PDB file of C-alpha atoms and ligand atoms in Angstrom:
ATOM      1  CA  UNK Z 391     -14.726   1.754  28.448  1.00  0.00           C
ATOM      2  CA  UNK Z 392     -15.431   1.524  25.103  1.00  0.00           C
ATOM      3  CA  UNK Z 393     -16.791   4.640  23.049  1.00  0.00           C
ATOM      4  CA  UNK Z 394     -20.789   4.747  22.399  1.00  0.00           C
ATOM      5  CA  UNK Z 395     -21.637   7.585  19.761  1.00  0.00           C
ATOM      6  CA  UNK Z 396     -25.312   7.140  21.596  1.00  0.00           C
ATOM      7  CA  UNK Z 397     -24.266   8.598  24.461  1.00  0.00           C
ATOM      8  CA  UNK Z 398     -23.806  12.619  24.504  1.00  0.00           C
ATOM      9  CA  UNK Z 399     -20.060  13.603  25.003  1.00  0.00           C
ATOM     10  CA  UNK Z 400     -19.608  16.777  27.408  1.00  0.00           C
ATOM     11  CA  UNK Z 401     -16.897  18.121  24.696  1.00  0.00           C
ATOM     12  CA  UNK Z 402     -17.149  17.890  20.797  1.00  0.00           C
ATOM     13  CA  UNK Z 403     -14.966  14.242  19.768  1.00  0.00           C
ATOM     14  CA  UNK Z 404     -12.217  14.956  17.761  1.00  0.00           C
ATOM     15  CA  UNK Z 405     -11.684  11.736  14.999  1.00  0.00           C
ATOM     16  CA  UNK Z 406      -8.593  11.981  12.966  1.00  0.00           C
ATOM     17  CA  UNK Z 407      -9.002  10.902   9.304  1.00  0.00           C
ATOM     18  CA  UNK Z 408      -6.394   7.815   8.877  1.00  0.00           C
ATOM     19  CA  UNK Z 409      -6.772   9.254   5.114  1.00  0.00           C
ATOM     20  CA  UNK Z 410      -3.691  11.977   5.990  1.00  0.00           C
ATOM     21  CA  UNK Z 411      -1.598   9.983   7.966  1.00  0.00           C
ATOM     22  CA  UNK Z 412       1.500   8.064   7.162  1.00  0.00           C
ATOM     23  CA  UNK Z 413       0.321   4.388   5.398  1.00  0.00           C
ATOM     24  CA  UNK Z 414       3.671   2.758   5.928  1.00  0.00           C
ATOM     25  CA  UNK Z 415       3.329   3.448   9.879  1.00  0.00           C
ATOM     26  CA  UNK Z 416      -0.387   3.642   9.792  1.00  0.00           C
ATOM     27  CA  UNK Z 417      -0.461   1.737  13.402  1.00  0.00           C
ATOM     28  CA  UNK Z 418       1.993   4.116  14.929  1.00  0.00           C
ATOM     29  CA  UNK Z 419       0.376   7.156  13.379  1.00  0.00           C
ATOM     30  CA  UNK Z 420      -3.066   6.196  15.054  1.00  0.00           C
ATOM     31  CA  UNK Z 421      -1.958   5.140  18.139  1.00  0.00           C
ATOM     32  CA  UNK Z 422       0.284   8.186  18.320  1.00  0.00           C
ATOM     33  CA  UNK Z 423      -2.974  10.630  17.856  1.00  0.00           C
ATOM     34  CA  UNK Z 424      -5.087   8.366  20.119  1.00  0.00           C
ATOM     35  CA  UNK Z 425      -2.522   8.551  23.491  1.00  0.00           C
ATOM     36  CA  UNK Z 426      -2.509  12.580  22.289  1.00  0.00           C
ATOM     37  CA  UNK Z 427      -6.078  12.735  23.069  1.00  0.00           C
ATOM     38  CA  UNK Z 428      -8.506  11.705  20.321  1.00  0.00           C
ATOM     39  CA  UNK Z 429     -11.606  10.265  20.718  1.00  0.00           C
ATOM     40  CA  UNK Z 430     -12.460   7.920  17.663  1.00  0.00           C
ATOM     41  CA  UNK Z 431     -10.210   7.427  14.067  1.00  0.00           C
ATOM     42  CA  UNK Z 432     -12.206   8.291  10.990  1.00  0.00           C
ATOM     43  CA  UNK Z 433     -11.368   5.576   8.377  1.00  0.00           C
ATOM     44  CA  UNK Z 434     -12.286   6.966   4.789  1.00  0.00           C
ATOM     45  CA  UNK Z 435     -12.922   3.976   2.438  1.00  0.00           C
ATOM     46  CA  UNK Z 436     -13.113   4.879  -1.518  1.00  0.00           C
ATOM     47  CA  UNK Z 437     -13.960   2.961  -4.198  1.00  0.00           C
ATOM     48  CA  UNK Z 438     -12.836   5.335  -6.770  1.00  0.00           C
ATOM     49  CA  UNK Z 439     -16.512   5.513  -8.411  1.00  0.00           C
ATOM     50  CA  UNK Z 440     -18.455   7.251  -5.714  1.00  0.00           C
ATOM     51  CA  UNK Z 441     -15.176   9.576  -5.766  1.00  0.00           C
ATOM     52  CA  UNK Z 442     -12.340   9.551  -7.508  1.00  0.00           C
ATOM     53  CA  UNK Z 443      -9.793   8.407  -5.594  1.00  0.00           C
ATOM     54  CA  UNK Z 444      -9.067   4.883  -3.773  1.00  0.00           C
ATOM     55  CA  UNK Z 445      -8.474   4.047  -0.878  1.00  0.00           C
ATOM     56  CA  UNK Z 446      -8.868   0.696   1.393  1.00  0.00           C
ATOM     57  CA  UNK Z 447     -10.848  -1.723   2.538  1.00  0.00           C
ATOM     58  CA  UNK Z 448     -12.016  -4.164   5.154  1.00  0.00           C
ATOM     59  CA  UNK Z 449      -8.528  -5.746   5.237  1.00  0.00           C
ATOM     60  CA  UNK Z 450      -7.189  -2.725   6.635  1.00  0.00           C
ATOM     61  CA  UNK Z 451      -9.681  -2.104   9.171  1.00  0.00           C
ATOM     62  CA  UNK Z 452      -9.063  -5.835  10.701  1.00  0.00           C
ATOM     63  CA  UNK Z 453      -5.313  -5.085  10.706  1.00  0.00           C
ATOM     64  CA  UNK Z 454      -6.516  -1.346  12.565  1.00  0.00           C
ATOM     65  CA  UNK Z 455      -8.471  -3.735  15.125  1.00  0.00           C
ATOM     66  CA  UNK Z 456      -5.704  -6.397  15.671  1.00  0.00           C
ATOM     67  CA  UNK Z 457      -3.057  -3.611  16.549  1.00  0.00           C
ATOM     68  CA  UNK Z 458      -5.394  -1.352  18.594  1.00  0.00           C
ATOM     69  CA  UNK Z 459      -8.027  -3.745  20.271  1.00  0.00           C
ATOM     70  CA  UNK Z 460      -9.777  -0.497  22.233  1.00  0.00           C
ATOM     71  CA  UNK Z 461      -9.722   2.160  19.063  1.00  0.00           C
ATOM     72  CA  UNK Z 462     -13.353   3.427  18.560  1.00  0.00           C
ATOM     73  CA  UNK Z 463     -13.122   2.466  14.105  1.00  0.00           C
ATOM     74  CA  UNK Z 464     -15.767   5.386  12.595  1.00  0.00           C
ATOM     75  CA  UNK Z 465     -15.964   4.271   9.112  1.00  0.00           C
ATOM     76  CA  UNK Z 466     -16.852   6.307   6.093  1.00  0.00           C
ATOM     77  CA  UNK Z 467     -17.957   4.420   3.254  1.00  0.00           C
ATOM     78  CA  UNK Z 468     -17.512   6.743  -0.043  1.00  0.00           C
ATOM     79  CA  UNK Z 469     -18.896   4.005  -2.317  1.00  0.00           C
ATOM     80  CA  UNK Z 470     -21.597   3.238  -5.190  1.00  0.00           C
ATOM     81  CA  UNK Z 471     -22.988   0.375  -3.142  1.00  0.00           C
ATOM     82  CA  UNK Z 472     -22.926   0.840   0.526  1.00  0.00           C
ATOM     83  CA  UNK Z 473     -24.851  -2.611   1.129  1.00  0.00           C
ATOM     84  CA  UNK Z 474     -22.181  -4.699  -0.674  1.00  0.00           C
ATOM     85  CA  UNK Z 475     -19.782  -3.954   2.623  1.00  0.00           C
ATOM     86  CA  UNK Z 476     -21.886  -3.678   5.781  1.00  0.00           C
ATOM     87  CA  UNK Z 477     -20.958  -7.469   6.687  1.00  0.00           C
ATOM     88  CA  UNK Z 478     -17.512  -7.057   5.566  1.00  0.00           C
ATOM     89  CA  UNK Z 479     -17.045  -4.368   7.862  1.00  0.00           C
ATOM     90  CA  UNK Z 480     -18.587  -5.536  11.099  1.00  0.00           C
ATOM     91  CA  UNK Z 481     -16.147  -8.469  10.545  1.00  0.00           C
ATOM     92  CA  UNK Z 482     -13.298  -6.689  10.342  1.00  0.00           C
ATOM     93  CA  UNK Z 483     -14.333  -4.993  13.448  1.00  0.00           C
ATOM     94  CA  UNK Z 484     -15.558  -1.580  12.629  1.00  0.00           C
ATOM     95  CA  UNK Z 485     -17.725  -0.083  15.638  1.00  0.00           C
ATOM     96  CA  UNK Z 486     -19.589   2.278  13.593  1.00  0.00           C
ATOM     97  CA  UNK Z 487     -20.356   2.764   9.356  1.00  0.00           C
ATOM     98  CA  UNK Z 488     -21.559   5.656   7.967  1.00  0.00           C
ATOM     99  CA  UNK Z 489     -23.048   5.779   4.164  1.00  0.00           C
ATOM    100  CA  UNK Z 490     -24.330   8.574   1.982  1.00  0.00           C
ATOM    101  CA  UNK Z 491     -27.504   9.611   0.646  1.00  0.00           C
ATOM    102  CA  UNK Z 492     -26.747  10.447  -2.614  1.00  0.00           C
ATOM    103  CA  UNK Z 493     -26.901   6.665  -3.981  1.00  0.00           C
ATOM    104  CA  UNK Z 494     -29.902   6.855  -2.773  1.00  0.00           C
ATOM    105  CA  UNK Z 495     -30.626  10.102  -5.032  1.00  0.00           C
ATOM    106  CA  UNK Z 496     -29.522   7.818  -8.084  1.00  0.00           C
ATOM    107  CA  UNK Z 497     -32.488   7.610 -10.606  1.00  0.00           C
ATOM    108  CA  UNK Z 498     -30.886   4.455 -11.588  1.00  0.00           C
ATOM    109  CA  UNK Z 499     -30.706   2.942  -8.303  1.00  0.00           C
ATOM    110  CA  UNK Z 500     -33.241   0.037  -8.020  1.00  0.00           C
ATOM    111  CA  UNK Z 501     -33.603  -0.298 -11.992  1.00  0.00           C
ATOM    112  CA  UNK Z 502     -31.213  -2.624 -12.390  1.00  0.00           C
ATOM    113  CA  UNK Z 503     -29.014  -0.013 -14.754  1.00  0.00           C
ATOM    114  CA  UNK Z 504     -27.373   1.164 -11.461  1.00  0.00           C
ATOM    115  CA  UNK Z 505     -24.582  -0.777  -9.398  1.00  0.00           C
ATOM    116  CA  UNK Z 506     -27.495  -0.698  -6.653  1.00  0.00           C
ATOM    117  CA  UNK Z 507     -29.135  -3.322  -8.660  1.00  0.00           C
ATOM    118  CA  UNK Z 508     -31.305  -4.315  -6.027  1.00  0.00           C
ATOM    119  CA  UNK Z 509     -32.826  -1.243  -5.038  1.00  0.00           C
ATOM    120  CA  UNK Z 510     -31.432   1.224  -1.506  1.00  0.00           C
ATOM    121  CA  UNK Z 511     -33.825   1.965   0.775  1.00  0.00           C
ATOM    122  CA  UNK Z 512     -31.588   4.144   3.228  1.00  0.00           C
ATOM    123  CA  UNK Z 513     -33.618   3.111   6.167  1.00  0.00           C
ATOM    124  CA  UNK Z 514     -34.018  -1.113   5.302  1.00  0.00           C
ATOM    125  CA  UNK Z 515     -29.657  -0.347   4.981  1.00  0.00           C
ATOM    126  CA  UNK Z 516     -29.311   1.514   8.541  1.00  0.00           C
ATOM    127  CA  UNK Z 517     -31.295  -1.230  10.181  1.00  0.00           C
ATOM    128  CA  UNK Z 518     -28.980  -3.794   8.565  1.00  0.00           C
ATOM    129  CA  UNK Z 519     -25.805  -1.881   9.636  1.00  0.00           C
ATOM    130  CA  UNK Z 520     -27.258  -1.767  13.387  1.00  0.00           C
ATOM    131  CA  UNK Z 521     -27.860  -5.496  13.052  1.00  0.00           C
ATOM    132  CA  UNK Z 522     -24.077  -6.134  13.050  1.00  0.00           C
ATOM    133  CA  UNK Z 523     -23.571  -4.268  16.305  1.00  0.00           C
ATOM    134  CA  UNK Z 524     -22.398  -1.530  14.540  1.00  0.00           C
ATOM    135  CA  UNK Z 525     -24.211   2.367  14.715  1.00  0.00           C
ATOM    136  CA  UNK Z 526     -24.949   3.759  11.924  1.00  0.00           C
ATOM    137  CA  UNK Z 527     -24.667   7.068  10.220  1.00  0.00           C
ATOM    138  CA  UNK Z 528     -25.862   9.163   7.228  1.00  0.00           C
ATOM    139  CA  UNK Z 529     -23.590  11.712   5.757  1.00  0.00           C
ATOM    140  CA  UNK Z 530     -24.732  14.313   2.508  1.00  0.00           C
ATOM    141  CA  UNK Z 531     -22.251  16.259   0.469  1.00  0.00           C
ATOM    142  CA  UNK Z 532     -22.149  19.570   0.121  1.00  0.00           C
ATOM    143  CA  UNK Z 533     -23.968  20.133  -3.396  1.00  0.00           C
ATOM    144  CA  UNK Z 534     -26.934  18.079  -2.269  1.00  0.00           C
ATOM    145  CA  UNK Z 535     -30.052  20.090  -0.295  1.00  0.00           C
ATOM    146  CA  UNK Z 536     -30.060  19.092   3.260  1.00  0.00           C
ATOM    147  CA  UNK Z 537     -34.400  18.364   2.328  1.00  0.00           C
ATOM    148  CA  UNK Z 538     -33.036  14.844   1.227  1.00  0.00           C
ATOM    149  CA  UNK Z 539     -32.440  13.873   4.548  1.00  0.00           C
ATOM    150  CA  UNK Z 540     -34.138  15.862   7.018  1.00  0.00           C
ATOM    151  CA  UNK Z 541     -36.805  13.312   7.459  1.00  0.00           C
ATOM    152  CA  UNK Z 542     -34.682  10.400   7.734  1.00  0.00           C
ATOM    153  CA  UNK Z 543     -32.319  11.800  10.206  1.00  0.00           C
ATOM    154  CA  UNK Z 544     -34.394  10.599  13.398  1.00  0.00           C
ATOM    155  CA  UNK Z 545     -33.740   7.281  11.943  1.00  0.00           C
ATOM    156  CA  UNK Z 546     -29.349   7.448  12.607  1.00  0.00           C
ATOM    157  CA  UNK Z 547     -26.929   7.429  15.364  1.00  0.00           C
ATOM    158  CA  UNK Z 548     -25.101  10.035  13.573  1.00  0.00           C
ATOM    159  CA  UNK Z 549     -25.517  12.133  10.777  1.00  0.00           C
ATOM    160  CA  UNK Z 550     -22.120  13.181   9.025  1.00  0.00           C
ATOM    161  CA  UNK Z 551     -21.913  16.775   6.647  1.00  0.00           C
ATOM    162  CA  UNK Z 552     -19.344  16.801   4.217  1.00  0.00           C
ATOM    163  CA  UNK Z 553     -18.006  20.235   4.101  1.00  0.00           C
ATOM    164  CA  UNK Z 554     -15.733  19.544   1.453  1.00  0.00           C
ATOM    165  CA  UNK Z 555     -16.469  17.378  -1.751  1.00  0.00           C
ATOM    166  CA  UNK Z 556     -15.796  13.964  -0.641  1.00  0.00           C
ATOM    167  CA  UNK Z 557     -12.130  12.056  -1.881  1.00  0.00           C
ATOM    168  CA  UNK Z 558      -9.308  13.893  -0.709  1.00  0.00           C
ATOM    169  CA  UNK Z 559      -8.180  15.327   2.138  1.00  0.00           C
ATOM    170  CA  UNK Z 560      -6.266  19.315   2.620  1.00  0.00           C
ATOM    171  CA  UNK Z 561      -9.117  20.611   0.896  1.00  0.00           C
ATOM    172  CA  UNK Z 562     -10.531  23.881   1.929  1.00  0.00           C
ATOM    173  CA  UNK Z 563     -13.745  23.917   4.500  1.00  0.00           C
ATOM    174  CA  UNK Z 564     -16.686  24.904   2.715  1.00  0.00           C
ATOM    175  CA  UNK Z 565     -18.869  27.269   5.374  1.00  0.00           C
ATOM    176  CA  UNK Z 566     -21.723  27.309   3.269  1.00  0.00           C
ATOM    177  CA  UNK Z 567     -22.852  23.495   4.861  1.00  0.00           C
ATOM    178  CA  UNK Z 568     -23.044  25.676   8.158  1.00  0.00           C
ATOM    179  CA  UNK Z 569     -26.972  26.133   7.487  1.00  0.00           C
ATOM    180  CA  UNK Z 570     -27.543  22.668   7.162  1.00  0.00           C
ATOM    181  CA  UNK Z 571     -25.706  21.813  10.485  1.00  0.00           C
ATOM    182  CA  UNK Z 572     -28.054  24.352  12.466  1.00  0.00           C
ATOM    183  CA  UNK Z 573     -31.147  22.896  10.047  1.00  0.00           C
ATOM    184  CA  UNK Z 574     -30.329  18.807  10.726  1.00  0.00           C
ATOM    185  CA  UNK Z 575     -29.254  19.625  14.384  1.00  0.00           C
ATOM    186  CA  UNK Z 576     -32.749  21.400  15.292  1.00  0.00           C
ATOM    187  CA  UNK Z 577     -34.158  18.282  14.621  1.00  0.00           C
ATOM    188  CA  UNK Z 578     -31.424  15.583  16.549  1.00  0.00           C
ATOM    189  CA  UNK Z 579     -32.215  14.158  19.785  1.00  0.00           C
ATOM    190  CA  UNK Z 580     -29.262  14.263  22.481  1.00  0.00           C
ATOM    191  CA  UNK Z 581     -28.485  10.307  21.572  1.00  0.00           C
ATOM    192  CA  UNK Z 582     -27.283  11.461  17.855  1.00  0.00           C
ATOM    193  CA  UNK Z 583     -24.181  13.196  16.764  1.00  0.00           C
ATOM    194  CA  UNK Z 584     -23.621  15.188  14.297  1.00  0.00           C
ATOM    195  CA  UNK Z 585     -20.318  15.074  12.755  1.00  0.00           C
ATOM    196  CA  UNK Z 586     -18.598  17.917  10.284  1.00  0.00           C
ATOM    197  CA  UNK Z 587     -16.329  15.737   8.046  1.00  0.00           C
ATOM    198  CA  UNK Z 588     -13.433  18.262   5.661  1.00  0.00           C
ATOM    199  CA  UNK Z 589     -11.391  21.067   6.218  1.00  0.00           C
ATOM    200  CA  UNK Z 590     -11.691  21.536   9.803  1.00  0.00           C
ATOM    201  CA  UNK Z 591      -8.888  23.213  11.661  1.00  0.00           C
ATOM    202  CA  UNK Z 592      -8.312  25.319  14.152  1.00  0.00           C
ATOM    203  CA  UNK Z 593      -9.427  28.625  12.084  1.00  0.00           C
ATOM    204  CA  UNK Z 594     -12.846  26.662  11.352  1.00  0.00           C
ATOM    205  CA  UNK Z 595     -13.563  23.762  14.442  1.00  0.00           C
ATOM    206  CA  UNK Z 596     -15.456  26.763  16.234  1.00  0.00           C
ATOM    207  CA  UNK Z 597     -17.643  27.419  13.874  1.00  0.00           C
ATOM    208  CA  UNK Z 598     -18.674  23.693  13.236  1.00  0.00           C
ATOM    209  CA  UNK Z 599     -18.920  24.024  17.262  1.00  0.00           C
ATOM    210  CA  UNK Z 600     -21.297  26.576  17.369  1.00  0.00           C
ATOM    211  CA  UNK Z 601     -23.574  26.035  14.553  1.00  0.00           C
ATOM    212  CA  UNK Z 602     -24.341  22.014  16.264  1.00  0.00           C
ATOM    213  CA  UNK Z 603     -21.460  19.387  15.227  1.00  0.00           C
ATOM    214  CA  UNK Z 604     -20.125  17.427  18.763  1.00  0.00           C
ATOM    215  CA  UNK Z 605     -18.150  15.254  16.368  1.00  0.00           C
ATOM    216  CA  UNK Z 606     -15.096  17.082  14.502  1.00  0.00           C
ATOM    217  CA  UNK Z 607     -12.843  14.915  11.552  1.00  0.00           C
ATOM    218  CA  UNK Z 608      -9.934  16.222  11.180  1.00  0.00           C
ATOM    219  CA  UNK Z 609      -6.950  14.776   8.450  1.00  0.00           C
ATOM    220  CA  UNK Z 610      -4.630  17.293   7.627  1.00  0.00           C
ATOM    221  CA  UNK Z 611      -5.086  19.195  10.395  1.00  0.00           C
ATOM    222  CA  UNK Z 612      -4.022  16.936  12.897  1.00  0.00           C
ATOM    223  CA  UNK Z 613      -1.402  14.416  10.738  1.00  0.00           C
ATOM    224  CA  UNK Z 614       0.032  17.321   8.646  1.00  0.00           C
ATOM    225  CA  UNK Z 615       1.195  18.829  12.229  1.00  0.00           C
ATOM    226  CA  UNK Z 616       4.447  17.739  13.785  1.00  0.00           C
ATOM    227  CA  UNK Z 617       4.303  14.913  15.901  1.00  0.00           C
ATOM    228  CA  UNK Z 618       4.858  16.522  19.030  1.00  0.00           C
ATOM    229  CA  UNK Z 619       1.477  18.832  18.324  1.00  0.00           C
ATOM    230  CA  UNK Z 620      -0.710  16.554  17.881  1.00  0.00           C
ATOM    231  CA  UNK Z 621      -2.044  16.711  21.618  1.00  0.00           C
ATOM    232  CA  UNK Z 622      -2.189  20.314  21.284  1.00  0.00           C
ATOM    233  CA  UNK Z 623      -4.251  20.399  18.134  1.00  0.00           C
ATOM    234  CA  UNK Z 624      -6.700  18.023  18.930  1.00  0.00           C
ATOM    235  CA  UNK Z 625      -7.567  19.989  22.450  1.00  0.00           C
ATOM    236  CA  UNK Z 626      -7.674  23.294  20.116  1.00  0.00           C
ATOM    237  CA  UNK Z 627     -10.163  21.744  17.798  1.00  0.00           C
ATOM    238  CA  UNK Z 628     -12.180  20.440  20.681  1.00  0.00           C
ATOM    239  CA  UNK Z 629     -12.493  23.918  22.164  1.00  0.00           C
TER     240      UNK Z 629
HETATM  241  C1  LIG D1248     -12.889  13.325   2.374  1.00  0.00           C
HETATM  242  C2  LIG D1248     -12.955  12.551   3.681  1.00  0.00           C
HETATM  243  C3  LIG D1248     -12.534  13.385   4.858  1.00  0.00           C
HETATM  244  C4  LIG D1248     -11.084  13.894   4.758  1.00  0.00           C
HETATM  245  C5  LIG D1248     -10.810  14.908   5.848  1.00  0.00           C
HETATM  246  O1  LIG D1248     -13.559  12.643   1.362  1.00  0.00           O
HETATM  247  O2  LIG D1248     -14.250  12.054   3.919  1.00  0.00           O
HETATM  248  O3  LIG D1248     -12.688  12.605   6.057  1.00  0.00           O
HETATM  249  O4  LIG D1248     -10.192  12.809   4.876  1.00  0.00           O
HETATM  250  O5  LIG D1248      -9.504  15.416   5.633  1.00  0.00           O
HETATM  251  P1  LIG D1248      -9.188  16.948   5.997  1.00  0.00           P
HETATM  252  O6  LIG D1248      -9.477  17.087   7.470  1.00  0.00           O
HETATM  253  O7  LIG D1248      -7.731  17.113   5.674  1.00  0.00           O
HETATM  254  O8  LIG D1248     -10.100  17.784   5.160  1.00  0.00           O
HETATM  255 ZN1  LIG D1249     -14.578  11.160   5.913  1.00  0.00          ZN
END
């Protein structure tokens, strides 16, 4: 039966980020971690303006869908303009999108001098993302207070903390995003996640545990290990 982010999990989900594996056997690489145990597969789209780096698109997510009809796709849109791609996405059969706040934060957004030309209301977006099918999350980097989305985060399925500046993965886990974990999850009800998204491994999944995140990304971790450790990995980071 198909994953539902809704509905609590009795152990953290472990979602590999397709961003570290192998691109020339990206369909063998995710069904590979998925038959070693993992829950979801964390699909990092960049636009190379949000962050600087690039990555892919909808195109790839239909070709994810077509090759692995059951996969539960978490997308995470790094991009200027969030709205431009909700559509694209459901389409290309993504079960869940999360987009970021600071867009949102833009003074320029809704003037017209912003790529968000027509305004971001981070609320009117979630309800459009949900109208697809899709659930919908909210994630906030690391540099930006966690008061910026404390009173919208009733409003998600799932609300995603970067704890590593978004656009590459192997980077090093920044604890410091631990107090807004225990500040976002004293205020989640048990039907939203809360994901920790960068630099979790097995020297830092516990802590993410403990201080409130059920869902756990994990790139390097998992698809820098050999092969044949994957399934022991992804139990480790799962606790
Ligand atoms: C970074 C991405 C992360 C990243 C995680 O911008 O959002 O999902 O791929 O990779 P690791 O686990 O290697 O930090
Ligand atoms: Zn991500």
């Amino acid at each position: 039966m198909r994953l539902d982010l809704r509905h609590p999990a009795r152990k953290p989900l472990v979602a590999p980020s397709i961003l570290s594996a192998d691109f020339a056997r990206l369909a063998d690489d995710c069904r590979g971690v998925l038959e070693a145990g993992a829950d979801l597969l964390h699909v990092d789209v960049m636009d190379g303006h949000f962050v600087p780096n690039l990555t892919f698109g909808p195109a790839l997510v239909e070709c994810l869908r077509r090759a692995l009809p059951e996969a539960f796709l978490d997308v995470h849109v790094m991009v200027t303009d969030p709205g431009q791609y909700v559509k694209a996405f459901a389409k290309a059969g993504a079960n869940h999108l999360t987009f970021h706040i600071e867009p949102v934060l833009d003074p320029r957004a809704g003037t017209g001098k912003s790529p968000l030309s027509q305004g971001y209301d981070p609320r009117r977006l979630a309800d459009e993302v949900r109208a697809t099918g899709m659930t919908v999350g909210l994630a906030i980097n690391p540099p930006t207070p966690v008061e910026a989305v404390l009173d919208l985060v009733t409003e998600f399925d799932l609300i995603l903390v970067m704890s590593v500046n978004p656009g590459f993965g192997g980077q090093a886990f920044i604890a410091s995003v631990l107090d807004k974990v225990r500040a976002i999850r004293a205020r989640l009800r048990p039907s939203q996640r809360l994901e920790m998204d960068g630099g979790i491994g097995l020297d830092t999944a516990s802590d993410a545990r403990v201080a409130g995140c059920d869902v756990l990304v994990a790139g390097s971790a998992v698809f820098g290990a050999p092969r044949d450790r994957w399934r022991d990995v992804i139990q480790g980071l799962r606790g």
